[in-house]
PDB file of N, CA, C and O in Angstrom:
ATOM      1  N   MET A   1     -19.036 -68.834 103.812  1.00  0.00           N
ATOM      2  CA  MET A   1     -18.568 -69.517 104.995  1.00  0.00           C
ATOM      3  C   MET A   1     -17.073 -69.779 104.875  1.00  0.00           C
ATOM      4  O   MET A   1     -16.646 -70.525 104.017  1.00  0.00           O
ATOM      5  N   GLY A   2     -16.329 -69.159 105.703  1.00  0.00           N
ATOM      6  CA  GLY A   2     -14.891 -69.356 105.693  1.00  0.00           C
ATOM      7  C   GLY A   2     -14.488 -70.591 106.481  1.00  0.00           C
ATOM      8  O   GLY A   2     -15.225 -71.087 107.331  1.00  0.00           O
ATOM      9  N   LYS A   3     -13.323 -71.058 106.165  1.00  0.00           N
ATOM     10  CA  LYS A   3     -12.818 -72.243 106.867  1.00  0.00           C
ATOM     11  C   LYS A   3     -12.349 -71.835 108.264  1.00  0.00           C
ATOM     12  O   LYS A   3     -11.571 -70.902 108.415  1.00  0.00           O
ATOM     13  N   GLN A   4     -12.831 -72.519 109.245  1.00  0.00           N
ATOM     14  CA  GLN A   4     -12.437 -72.221 110.605  1.00  0.00           C
ATOM     15  C   GLN A   4     -11.230 -73.069 110.982  1.00  0.00           C
ATOM     16  O   GLN A   4     -11.160 -74.254 110.658  1.00  0.00           O
ATOM     17  N   ARG A   5     -10.284 -72.441 111.657  1.00  0.00           N
ATOM     18  CA  ARG A   5      -9.099 -73.161 112.095  1.00  0.00           C
ATOM     19  C   ARG A   5      -9.394 -73.892 113.388  1.00  0.00           C
ATOM     20  O   ARG A   5      -9.966 -73.330 114.313  1.00  0.00           O
ATOM     21  N   THR A   6      -8.998 -75.142 113.429  1.00  0.00           N
ATOM     22  CA  THR A   6      -9.144 -75.904 114.660  1.00  0.00           C
ATOM     23  C   THR A   6      -7.921 -75.658 115.523  1.00  0.00           C
ATOM     24  O   THR A   6      -6.935 -75.075 115.087  1.00  0.00           O
ATOM     25  N   SER A   7      -7.975 -76.131 116.737  1.00  0.00           N
ATOM     26  CA  SER A   7      -6.852 -75.915 117.645  1.00  0.00           C
ATOM     27  C   SER A   7      -5.612 -76.692 117.227  1.00  0.00           C
ATOM     28  O   SER A   7      -4.514 -76.369 117.629  1.00  0.00           O
ATOM     29  N   LYS A   8      -5.785 -77.719 116.382  1.00  0.00           N
ATOM     30  CA  LYS A   8      -4.638 -78.521 115.955  1.00  0.00           C
ATOM     31  C   LYS A   8      -3.896 -77.905 114.780  1.00  0.00           C
ATOM     32  O   LYS A   8      -2.753 -78.210 114.542  1.00  0.00           O
ATOM     33  N   GLU A   9      -4.553 -77.030 114.021  1.00  0.00           N
ATOM     34  CA  GLU A   9      -3.921 -76.399 112.871  1.00  0.00           C
ATOM     35  C   GLU A   9      -3.079 -75.219 113.335  1.00  0.00           C
ATOM     36  O   GLU A   9      -3.551 -74.335 114.029  1.00  0.00           O
ATOM     37  N   VAL A  10      -1.827 -75.222 112.917  1.00  0.00           N
ATOM     38  CA  VAL A  10      -0.922 -74.141 113.276  1.00  0.00           C
ATOM     39  C   VAL A  10      -0.335 -73.590 111.991  1.00  0.00           C
ATOM     40  O   VAL A  10       0.188 -74.336 111.168  1.00  0.00           O
ATOM     41  N   GLY A  11      -0.413 -72.290 111.803  1.00  0.00           N
ATOM     42  CA  GLY A  11       0.094 -71.659 110.596  1.00  0.00           C
ATOM     43  C   GLY A  11       1.597 -71.405 110.683  1.00  0.00           C
ATOM     44  O   GLY A  11       2.231 -71.542 111.736  1.00  0.00           O
ATOM     45  N   TRP A  12       2.150 -71.015 109.532  1.00  0.00           N
ATOM     46  CA  TRP A  12       3.587 -70.724 109.472  1.00  0.00           C
ATOM     47  C   TRP A  12       3.960 -69.582 110.409  1.00  0.00           C
ATOM     48  O   TRP A  12       5.013 -69.603 111.046  1.00  0.00           O
ATOM     49  N   ARG A  13       3.109 -68.589 110.469  1.00  0.00           N
ATOM     50  CA  ARG A  13       3.403 -67.428 111.319  1.00  0.00           C
ATOM     51  C   ARG A  13       3.519 -67.862 112.783  1.00  0.00           C
ATOM     52  O   ARG A  13       4.419 -67.423 113.504  1.00  0.00           O
ATOM     53  N   ASP A  14       2.629 -68.749 113.208  1.00  0.00           N
ATOM     54  CA  ASP A  14       2.673 -69.249 114.584  1.00  0.00           C
ATOM     55  C   ASP A  14       3.937 -70.066 114.833  1.00  0.00           C
ATOM     56  O   ASP A  14       4.548 -69.977 115.902  1.00  0.00           O
ATOM     57  N   GLN A  15       4.312 -70.858 113.840  1.00  0.00           N
ATOM     58  CA  GLN A  15       5.510 -71.682 114.004  1.00  0.00           C
ATOM     59  C   GLN A  15       6.762 -70.815 114.104  1.00  0.00           C
ATOM     60  O   GLN A  15       7.631 -71.068 114.934  1.00  0.00           O
ATOM     61  N   PHE A  16       6.865 -69.799 113.254  1.00  0.00           N
ATOM     62  CA  PHE A  16       8.042 -68.934 113.316  1.00  0.00           C
ATOM     63  C   PHE A  16       8.047 -68.062 114.558  1.00  0.00           C
ATOM     64  O   PHE A  16       9.110 -67.764 115.102  1.00  0.00           O
ATOM     65  N   SER A  17       6.887 -67.649 115.006  1.00  0.00           N
ATOM     66  CA  SER A  17       6.843 -66.825 116.210  1.00  0.00           C
ATOM     67  C   SER A  17       7.253 -67.614 117.452  1.00  0.00           C
ATOM     68  O   SER A  17       7.723 -67.042 118.432  1.00  0.00           O
ATOM     69  N   SER A  18       7.097 -68.931 117.398  1.00  0.00           N
ATOM     70  CA  SER A  18       7.505 -69.737 118.553  1.00  0.00           C
ATOM     71  C   SER A  18       9.029 -69.812 118.674  1.00  0.00           C
ATOM     72  O   SER A  18       9.547 -70.170 119.738  1.00  0.00           O
ATOM     73  N   LEU A  19       9.766 -69.462 117.611  1.00  0.00           N
ATOM     74  CA  LEU A  19      11.225 -69.483 117.682  1.00  0.00           C
ATOM     75  C   LEU A  19      11.776 -68.423 118.640  1.00  0.00           C
ATOM     76  O   LEU A  19      12.913 -68.536 119.091  1.00  0.00           O
ATOM     77  N   LYS A  20      10.977 -67.405 118.948  1.00  0.00           N
ATOM     78  CA  LYS A  20      11.440 -66.382 119.891  1.00  0.00           C
ATOM     79  C   LYS A  20      11.688 -66.975 121.278  1.00  0.00           C
ATOM     80  O   LYS A  20      12.436 -66.419 122.070  1.00  0.00           O
ATOM     81  N   ASN A  21      11.075 -68.113 121.566  1.00  0.00           N
ATOM     82  CA  ASN A  21      11.264 -68.773 122.866  1.00  0.00           C
ATOM     83  C   ASN A  21      12.512 -69.645 122.906  1.00  0.00           C
ATOM     84  O   ASN A  21      12.892 -70.128 123.965  1.00  0.00           O
ATOM     85  N   LEU A  22      13.132 -69.864 121.760  1.00  0.00           N
ATOM     86  CA  LEU A  22      14.266 -70.774 121.696  1.00  0.00           C
ATOM     87  C   LEU A  22      15.471 -70.269 122.489  1.00  0.00           C
ATOM     88  O   LEU A  22      16.085 -71.028 123.230  1.00  0.00           O
ATOM     89  N   ARG A  23      15.816 -69.001 122.324  1.00  0.00           N
ATOM     90  CA  ARG A  23      16.986 -68.470 123.032  1.00  0.00           C
ATOM     91  C   ARG A  23      16.835 -68.536 124.558  1.00  0.00           C
ATOM     92  O   ARG A  23      17.728 -69.028 125.240  1.00  0.00           O
ATOM     93  N   PRO A  24      15.719 -68.055 125.130  1.00  0.00           N
ATOM     94  CA  PRO A  24      15.576 -68.185 126.585  1.00  0.00           C
ATOM     95  C   PRO A  24      15.594 -69.645 127.048  1.00  0.00           C
ATOM     96  O   PRO A  24      16.152 -69.962 128.101  1.00  0.00           O
ATOM     97  N   PHE A  25      15.015 -70.524 126.242  1.00  0.00           N
ATOM     98  CA  PHE A  25      15.026 -71.948 126.574  1.00  0.00           C
ATOM     99  C   PHE A  25      16.453 -72.489 126.622  1.00  0.00           C
ATOM    100  O   PHE A  25      16.851 -73.178 127.562  1.00  0.00           O
ATOM    101  N   LEU A  26      17.256 -72.160 125.590  1.00  0.00           N
ATOM    102  CA  LEU A  26      18.648 -72.621 125.568  1.00  0.00           C
ATOM    103  C   LEU A  26      19.467 -72.014 126.707  1.00  0.00           C
ATOM    104  O   LEU A  26      20.359 -72.662 127.256  1.00  0.00           O
ATOM    105  N   GLU A  27      19.171 -70.771 127.065  1.00  0.00           N
ATOM    106  CA  GLU A  27      19.878 -70.143 128.196  1.00  0.00           C
ATOM    107  C   GLU A  27      19.578 -70.867 129.506  1.00  0.00           C
ATOM    108  O   GLU A  27      20.478 -71.073 130.328  1.00  0.00           O
ATOM    109  N   LEU A  28      18.339 -71.282 129.682  1.00  0.00           N
ATOM    110  CA  LEU A  28      17.982 -72.022 130.903  1.00  0.00           C
ATOM    111  C   LEU A  28      18.696 -73.375 130.937  1.00  0.00           C
ATOM    112  O   LEU A  28      19.192 -73.797 131.987  1.00  0.00           O
ATOM    113  N   ILE A  29      18.748 -74.035 129.805  1.00  0.00           N
ATOM    114  CA  ILE A  29      19.444 -75.323 129.754  1.00  0.00           C
ATOM    115  C   ILE A  29      20.934 -75.125 129.998  1.00  0.00           C
ATOM    116  O   ILE A  29      21.570 -75.917 130.691  1.00  0.00           O
ATOM    117  N   TRP A  30      21.498 -74.045 129.425  1.00  0.00           N
ATOM    118  CA  TRP A  30      22.925 -73.765 129.603  1.00  0.00           C
ATOM    119  C   TRP A  30      23.232 -73.533 131.085  1.00  0.00           C
ATOM    120  O   TRP A  30      24.263 -73.995 131.591  1.00  0.00           O
ATOM    121  N   LEU A  31      22.356 -72.825 131.772  1.00  0.00           N
ATOM    122  CA  LEU A  31      22.562 -72.578 133.202  1.00  0.00           C
ATOM    123  C   LEU A  31      22.500 -73.873 134.001  1.00  0.00           C
ATOM    124  O   LEU A  31      23.171 -74.018 135.021  1.00  0.00           O
ATOM    125  N   THR A  32      21.705 -74.793 133.550  1.00  0.00           N
ATOM    126  CA  THR A  32      21.588 -76.076 134.244  1.00  0.00           C
ATOM    127  C   THR A  32      22.851 -76.907 134.065  1.00  0.00           C
ATOM    128  O   THR A  32      23.413 -77.417 135.032  1.00  0.00           O
ATOM    129  N   SER A  33      23.293 -77.060 132.819  1.00  0.00           N
ATOM    130  CA  SER A  33      24.473 -77.870 132.538  1.00  0.00           C
ATOM    131  C   SER A  33      25.080 -77.460 131.202  1.00  0.00           C
ATOM    132  O   SER A  33      24.617 -77.900 130.146  1.00  0.00           O
ATOM    133  N   PRO A  34      26.139 -76.638 131.225  1.00  0.00           N
ATOM    134  CA  PRO A  34      26.766 -76.210 129.972  1.00  0.00           C
ATOM    135  C   PRO A  34      27.307 -77.383 129.149  1.00  0.00           C
ATOM    136  O   PRO A  34      27.187 -77.398 127.926  1.00  0.00           O
ATOM    137  N   ARG A  35      27.887 -78.361 129.812  1.00  0.00           N
ATOM    138  CA  ARG A  35      28.450 -79.507 129.104  1.00  0.00           C
ATOM    139  C   ARG A  35      27.361 -80.301 128.392  1.00  0.00           C
ATOM    140  O   ARG A  35      27.482 -80.648 127.215  1.00  0.00           O
ATOM    141  N   TYR A  36      26.244 -80.542 129.081  1.00  0.00           N
ATOM    142  CA  TYR A  36      25.133 -81.284 128.486  1.00  0.00           C
ATOM    143  C   TYR A  36      24.531 -80.516 127.301  1.00  0.00           C
ATOM    144  O   TYR A  36      24.204 -81.100 126.274  1.00  0.00           O
ATOM    145  N   THR A  37      24.402 -79.207 127.448  1.00  0.00           N
ATOM    146  CA  THR A  37      23.858 -78.387 126.370  1.00  0.00           C
ATOM    147  C   THR A  37      24.746 -78.454 125.143  1.00  0.00           C
ATOM    148  O   THR A  37      24.260 -78.647 124.023  1.00  0.00           O
ATOM    149  N   PHE A  38      26.049 -78.300 125.340  1.00  0.00           N
ATOM    150  CA  PHE A  38      26.987 -78.339 124.217  1.00  0.00           C
ATOM    151  C   PHE A  38      26.957 -79.701 123.537  1.00  0.00           C
ATOM    152  O   PHE A  38      26.875 -79.785 122.304  1.00  0.00           O
ATOM    153  N   LEU A  39      27.015 -80.767 124.316  1.00  0.00           N
ATOM    154  CA  LEU A  39      26.996 -82.108 123.728  1.00  0.00           C
ATOM    155  C   LEU A  39      25.685 -82.394 123.014  1.00  0.00           C
ATOM    156  O   LEU A  39      25.666 -83.012 121.941  1.00  0.00           O
ATOM    157  N   SER A  40      24.584 -81.936 123.578  1.00  0.00           N
ATOM    158  CA  SER A  40      23.287 -82.149 122.954  1.00  0.00           C
ATOM    159  C   SER A  40      23.206 -81.443 121.603  1.00  0.00           C
ATOM    160  O   SER A  40      22.767 -82.026 120.612  1.00  0.00           O
ATOM    161  N   LEU A  41      23.649 -80.194 121.547  1.00  0.00           N
ATOM    162  CA  LEU A  41      23.638 -79.457 120.280  1.00  0.00           C
ATOM    163  C   LEU A  41      24.601 -80.078 119.266  1.00  0.00           C
ATOM    164  O   LEU A  41      24.279 -80.173 118.082  1.00  0.00           O
ATOM    165  N   LEU A  42      25.761 -80.514 119.722  1.00  0.00           N
ATOM    166  CA  LEU A  42      26.730 -81.145 118.831  1.00  0.00           C
ATOM    167  C   LEU A  42      26.170 -82.442 118.243  1.00  0.00           C
ATOM    168  O   LEU A  42      26.267 -82.681 117.032  1.00  0.00           O
ATOM    169  N   LEU A  43      25.567 -83.259 119.086  1.00  0.00           N
ATOM    170  CA  LEU A  43      24.995 -84.515 118.601  1.00  0.00           C
ATOM    171  C   LEU A  43      23.817 -84.270 117.655  1.00  0.00           C
ATOM    172  O   LEU A  43      23.629 -85.020 116.696  1.00  0.00           O
ATOM    173  N   ARG A  44      23.047 -83.221 117.896  1.00  0.00           N
ATOM    174  CA  ARG A  44      21.952 -82.894 116.986  1.00  0.00           C
ATOM    175  C   ARG A  44      22.484 -82.480 115.618  1.00  0.00           C
ATOM    176  O   ARG A  44      21.910 -82.835 114.588  1.00  0.00           O
ATOM    177  N   LEU A  45      23.584 -81.725 115.584  1.00  0.00           N
ATOM    178  CA  LEU A  45      24.185 -81.335 114.310  1.00  0.00           C
ATOM    179  C   LEU A  45      24.729 -82.549 113.565  1.00  0.00           C
ATOM    180  O   LEU A  45      24.565 -82.662 112.341  1.00  0.00           O
ATOM    181  N   ILE A  46      25.362 -83.445 114.291  1.00  0.00           N
ATOM    182  CA  ILE A  46      25.882 -84.663 113.661  1.00  0.00           C
ATOM    183  C   ILE A  46      24.730 -85.497 113.115  1.00  0.00           C
ATOM    184  O   ILE A  46      24.791 -86.003 111.987  1.00  0.00           O
ATOM    185  N   LYS A  47      23.672 -85.632 113.899  1.00  0.00           N
ATOM    186  CA  LYS A  47      22.505 -86.399 113.461  1.00  0.00           C
ATOM    187  C   LYS A  47      21.878 -85.776 112.214  1.00  0.00           C
ATOM    188  O   LYS A  47      21.410 -86.488 111.323  1.00  0.00           O
ATOM    189  N   ALA A  48      21.876 -84.462 112.129  1.00  0.00           N
ATOM    190  CA  ALA A  48      21.315 -83.780 110.968  1.00  0.00           C
ATOM    191  C   ALA A  48      22.200 -83.953 109.732  1.00  0.00           C
ATOM    192  O   ALA A  48      21.703 -83.928 108.608  1.00  0.00           O
ATOM    193  N   ALA A  49      23.514 -84.147 109.919  1.00  0.00           N
ATOM    194  CA  ALA A  49      24.435 -84.272 108.792  1.00  0.00           C
ATOM    195  C   ALA A  49      24.485 -85.688 108.226  1.00  0.00           C
ATOM    196  O   ALA A  49      24.959 -85.883 107.105  1.00  0.00           O
ATOM    197  N   ILE A  50      24.013 -86.665 108.958  1.00  0.00           N
ATOM    198  CA  ILE A  50      24.114 -88.064 108.511  1.00  0.00           C
ATOM    199  C   ILE A  50      23.386 -88.319 107.186  1.00  0.00           C
ATOM    200  O   ILE A  50      23.959 -88.967 106.306  1.00  0.00           O
ATOM    201  N   PRO A  51      22.165 -87.844 106.968  1.00  0.00           N
ATOM    202  CA  PRO A  51      21.531 -88.105 105.666  1.00  0.00           C
ATOM    203  C   PRO A  51      22.313 -87.515 104.485  1.00  0.00           C
ATOM    204  O   PRO A  51      22.439 -88.144 103.442  1.00  0.00           O
ATOM    205  N   THR A  52      22.855 -86.322 104.660  1.00  0.00           N
ATOM    206  CA  THR A  52      23.649 -85.705 103.598  1.00  0.00           C
ATOM    207  C   THR A  52      24.913 -86.504 103.339  1.00  0.00           C
ATOM    208  O   THR A  52      25.302 -86.729 102.184  1.00  0.00           O
ATOM    209  N   ALA A  53      25.565 -86.958 104.388  1.00  0.00           N
ATOM    210  CA  ALA A  53      26.775 -87.769 104.223  1.00  0.00           C
ATOM    211  C   ALA A  53      26.451 -89.090 103.540  1.00  0.00           C
ATOM    212  O   ALA A  53      27.219 -89.564 102.695  1.00  0.00           O
ATOM    213  N   SER A  54      25.315 -89.669 103.862  1.00  0.00           N
ATOM    214  CA  SER A  54      24.898 -90.919 103.237  1.00  0.00           C
ATOM    215  C   SER A  54      24.665 -90.729 101.739  1.00  0.00           C
ATOM    216  O   SER A  54      25.054 -91.577 100.921  1.00  0.00           O
ATOM    217  N   LEU A  55      24.033 -89.626 101.373  1.00  0.00           N
ATOM    218  CA  LEU A  55      23.838 -89.329  99.949  1.00  0.00           C
ATOM    219  C   LEU A  55      25.169 -89.134  99.237  1.00  0.00           C
ATOM    220  O   LEU A  55      25.353 -89.574  98.103  1.00  0.00           O
ATOM    221  N   PHE A  56      26.110 -88.481  99.894  1.00  0.00           N
ATOM    222  CA  PHE A  56      27.423 -88.249  99.288  1.00  0.00           C
ATOM    223  C   PHE A  56      28.165 -89.567  99.077  1.00  0.00           C
ATOM    224  O   PHE A  56      28.792 -89.777  98.031  1.00  0.00           O
ATOM    225  N   VAL A  57      28.097 -90.448 100.046  1.00  0.00           N
ATOM    226  CA  VAL A  57      28.751 -91.758  99.897  1.00  0.00           C
ATOM    227  C   VAL A  57      28.085 -92.536  98.766  1.00  0.00           C
ATOM    228  O   VAL A  57      28.764 -93.193  97.965  1.00  0.00           O
ATOM    229  N   GLY A  58      26.774 -92.460  98.637  1.00  0.00           N
ATOM    230  CA  GLY A  58      26.079 -93.098  97.524  1.00  0.00           C
ATOM    231  C   GLY A  58      26.540 -92.558  96.185  1.00  0.00           C
ATOM    232  O   GLY A  58      26.721 -93.299  95.216  1.00  0.00           O
ATOM    233  N   LYS A  59      26.762 -91.247  96.127  1.00  0.00           N
ATOM    234  CA  LYS A  59      27.283 -90.627  94.914  1.00  0.00           C
ATOM    235  C   LYS A  59      28.670 -91.155  94.593  1.00  0.00           C
ATOM    236  O   LYS A  59      28.993 -91.453  93.437  1.00  0.00           O
ATOM    237  N   LEU A  60      29.514 -91.285  95.605  1.00  0.00           N
ATOM    238  CA  LEU A  60      30.863 -91.817  95.387  1.00  0.00           C
ATOM    239  C   LEU A  60      30.813 -93.254  94.879  1.00  0.00           C
ATOM    240  O   LEU A  60      31.622 -93.642  94.020  1.00  0.00           O
ATOM    241  N   ILE A  61      29.886 -94.036  95.389  1.00  0.00           N
ATOM    242  CA  ILE A  61      29.743 -95.432  94.928  1.00  0.00           C
ATOM    243  C   ILE A  61      29.357 -95.454  93.451  1.00  0.00           C
ATOM    244  O   ILE A  61      29.950 -96.198  92.653  1.00  0.00           O
ATOM    245  N   ILE A  62      28.378 -94.641  93.082  1.00  0.00           N
ATOM    246  CA  ILE A  62      27.951 -94.602  91.680  1.00  0.00           C
ATOM    247  C   ILE A  62      29.086 -94.114  90.781  1.00  0.00           C
ATOM    248  O   ILE A  62      29.336 -94.680  89.706  1.00  0.00           O
ATOM    249  N   ASP A  63      29.793 -93.074  91.212  1.00  0.00           N
ATOM    250  CA  ASP A  63      30.921 -92.573  90.426  1.00  0.00           C
ATOM    251  C   ASP A  63      31.996 -93.643  90.245  1.00  0.00           C
ATOM    252  O   ASP A  63      32.571 -93.787  89.161  1.00  0.00           O
ATOM    253  N   GLU A  64      32.254 -94.397  91.292  1.00  0.00           N
ATOM    254  CA  GLU A  64      33.279 -95.441  91.221  1.00  0.00           C
ATOM    255  C   GLU A  64      32.840 -96.574  90.295  1.00  0.00           C
ATOM    256  O   GLU A  64      33.654 -97.113  89.539  1.00  0.00           O
ATOM    257  N   ILE A  65      31.572 -96.933  90.318  1.00  0.00           N
ATOM    258  CA  ILE A  65      31.065 -97.975  89.421  1.00  0.00           C
ATOM    259  C   ILE A  65      31.192 -97.525  87.967  1.00  0.00           C
ATOM    260  O   ILE A  65      31.641 -98.290  87.110  1.00  0.00           O
ATOM    261  N   VAL A  66      30.827 -96.287  87.687  1.00  0.00           N
ATOM    262  CA  VAL A  66      30.958 -95.755  86.321  1.00  0.00           C
ATOM    263  C   VAL A  66      32.425 -95.757  85.896  1.00  0.00           C
ATOM    264  O   VAL A  66      32.755 -96.130  84.764  1.00  0.00           O
ATOM    265  N   LEU A  67      33.315 -95.378  86.785  1.00  0.00           N
ATOM    266  CA  LEU A  67      34.747 -95.376  86.485  1.00  0.00           C
ATOM    267  C   LEU A  67      35.259 -96.788  86.230  1.00  0.00           C
ATOM    268  O   LEU A  67      36.043 -97.016  85.299  1.00  0.00           O
ATOM    269  N   LEU A  68      34.811 -97.756  87.022  1.00  0.00           N
ATOM    270  CA  LEU A  68      35.255 -99.140  86.848  1.00  0.00           C
ATOM    271  C   LEU A  68      34.706 -99.747  85.555  1.00  0.00           C
ATOM    272  O   LEU A  68      35.360-100.590  84.941  1.00  0.00           O
ATOM    273  N   ILE A  69      33.513 -99.340  85.141  1.00  0.00           N
ATOM    274  CA  ILE A  69      32.964 -99.831  83.874  1.00  0.00           C
ATOM    275  C   ILE A  69      33.783 -99.289  82.705  1.00  0.00           C
ATOM    276  O   ILE A  69      34.077-100.008  81.753  1.00  0.00           O
ATOM    277  N   ALA A  70      34.173 -98.019  82.800  1.00  0.00           N
ATOM    278  CA  ALA A  70      34.937 -97.385  81.724  1.00  0.00           C
ATOM    279  C   ALA A  70      36.348 -97.962  81.629  1.00  0.00           C
ATOM    280  O   ALA A  70      36.871 -98.144  80.541  1.00  0.00           O
ATOM    281  N   SER A  71      36.963 -98.209  82.751  1.00  0.00           N
ATOM    282  CA  SER A  71      38.319 -98.766  82.748  1.00  0.00           C
ATOM    283  C   SER A  71      38.456 -99.672  83.960  1.00  0.00           C
ATOM    284  O   SER A  71      38.248 -99.247  85.084  1.00  0.00           O
ATOM    285  N   SER A  72      38.780-100.917  83.714  1.00  0.00           N
ATOM    286  CA  SER A  72      38.882-101.856  84.833  1.00  0.00           C
ATOM    287  C   SER A  72      40.038-101.454  85.735  1.00  0.00           C
ATOM    288  O   SER A  72      41.091-101.039  85.284  1.00  0.00           O
ATOM    289  N   GLY A  73      39.808-101.573  86.999  1.00  0.00           N
ATOM    290  CA  GLY A  73      40.818-101.204  87.989  1.00  0.00           C
ATOM    291  C   GLY A  73      40.530-101.903  89.292  1.00  0.00           C
ATOM    292  O   GLY A  73      39.738-102.843  89.369  1.00  0.00           O
ATOM    293  N   SER A  74      41.134-101.405  90.332  1.00  0.00           N
ATOM    294  CA  SER A  74      40.958-101.993  91.655  1.00  0.00           C
ATOM    295  C   SER A  74      39.591-101.613  92.220  1.00  0.00           C
ATOM    296  O   SER A  74      39.133-100.479  92.096  1.00  0.00           O
ATOM    297  N   THR A  75      38.950-102.562  92.848  1.00  0.00           N
ATOM    298  CA  THR A  75      37.640-102.320  93.454  1.00  0.00           C
ATOM    299  C   THR A  75      37.731-102.039  94.953  1.00  0.00           C
ATOM    300  O   THR A  75      36.709-101.999  95.640  1.00  0.00           O
ATOM    301  N   THR A  76      38.923-101.808  95.437  1.00  0.00           N
ATOM    302  CA  THR A  76      39.116-101.582  96.874  1.00  0.00           C
ATOM    303  C   THR A  76      38.312-100.385  97.373  1.00  0.00           C
ATOM    304  O   THR A  76      37.609-100.467  98.383  1.00  0.00           O
ATOM    305  N   PHE A  77      38.435 -99.272  96.664  1.00  0.00           N
ATOM    306  CA  PHE A  77      37.722 -98.057  97.089  1.00  0.00           C
ATOM    307  C   PHE A  77      36.215 -98.272  97.051  1.00  0.00           C
ATOM    308  O   PHE A  77      35.497 -97.822  97.948  1.00  0.00           O
ATOM    309  N   LEU A  78      35.745 -98.978  96.021  1.00  0.00           N
ATOM    310  CA  LEU A  78      34.314 -99.260  95.906  1.00  0.00           C
ATOM    311  C   LEU A  78      33.823-100.025  97.124  1.00  0.00           C
ATOM    312  O   LEU A  78      32.804 -99.664  97.728  1.00  0.00           O
ATOM    313  N   TRP A  79      34.524-101.076  97.507  1.00  0.00           N
ATOM    314  CA  TRP A  79      34.080-101.882  98.649  1.00  0.00           C
ATOM    315  C   TRP A  79      34.205-101.130  99.974  1.00  0.00           C
ATOM    316  O   TRP A  79      33.423-101.346 100.901  1.00  0.00           O
ATOM    317  N   GLN A  80      35.174-100.228 100.055  1.00  0.00           N
ATOM    318  CA  GLN A  80      35.276 -99.398 101.259  1.00  0.00           C
ATOM    319  C   GLN A  80      34.049 -98.488 101.385  1.00  0.00           C
ATOM    320  O   GLN A  80      33.486 -98.332 102.475  1.00  0.00           O
ATOM    321  N   MET A  81      33.630 -97.901 100.263  1.00  0.00           N
ATOM    322  CA  MET A  81      32.463 -97.014 100.283  1.00  0.00           C
ATOM    323  C   MET A  81      31.171 -97.822 100.545  1.00  0.00           C
ATOM    324  O   MET A  81      30.285 -97.347 101.264  1.00  0.00           O
ATOM    325  N   VAL A  82      31.071 -99.009  99.985  1.00  0.00           N
ATOM    326  CA  VAL A  82      29.897 -99.849 100.252  1.00  0.00           C
ATOM    327  C   VAL A  82      29.857-100.206 101.741  1.00  0.00           C
ATOM    328  O   VAL A  82      28.799-100.173 102.373  1.00  0.00           O
ATOM    329  N   GLY A  83      31.002-100.521 102.307  1.00  0.00           N
ATOM    330  CA  GLY A  83      31.062-100.816 103.737  1.00  0.00           C
ATOM    331  C   GLY A  83      30.703 -99.602 104.584  1.00  0.00           C
ATOM    332  O   GLY A  83      30.024 -99.723 105.608  1.00  0.00           O
ATOM    333  N   LEU A  84      31.140 -98.430 104.146  1.00  0.00           N
ATOM    334  CA  LEU A  84      30.824 -97.203 104.870  1.00  0.00           C
ATOM    335  C   LEU A  84      29.334 -96.888 104.794  1.00  0.00           C
ATOM    336  O   LEU A  84      28.749 -96.353 105.747  1.00  0.00           O
ATOM    337  N   GLU A  85      28.716 -97.237 103.676  1.00  0.00           N
ATOM    338  CA  GLU A  85      27.280 -96.987 103.501  1.00  0.00           C
ATOM    339  C   GLU A  85      26.450 -97.761 104.515  1.00  0.00           C
ATOM    340  O   GLU A  85      25.413 -97.312 104.962  1.00  0.00           O
ATOM    341  N   PHE A  86      26.912 -98.927 104.909  1.00  0.00           N
ATOM    342  CA  PHE A  86      26.170 -99.736 105.866  1.00  0.00           C
ATOM    343  C   PHE A  86      26.685 -99.443 107.245  1.00  0.00           C
ATOM    344  O   PHE A  86      26.170 -99.510 108.213  1.00  0.00           O
TER     345      PHE A  86
END
């Protein structure tokens, strides 16, 4: 008895095959409003980059703490990065 797929289960092949509809979809949106399409895609890219930027700022904070432990110095940069993290 093999496992039967329910209607809710979607395989990788189905997910990738649905990408063929992306270009016609974007063309329809572009025809409706080029400015809205461009801004929407730009904001989506920025939204996707935020987690990576947050990790990078966290790395800078840790690097600065290690540097300050090794040699005492100004904590200005550290507090700027902590402020940027929030």
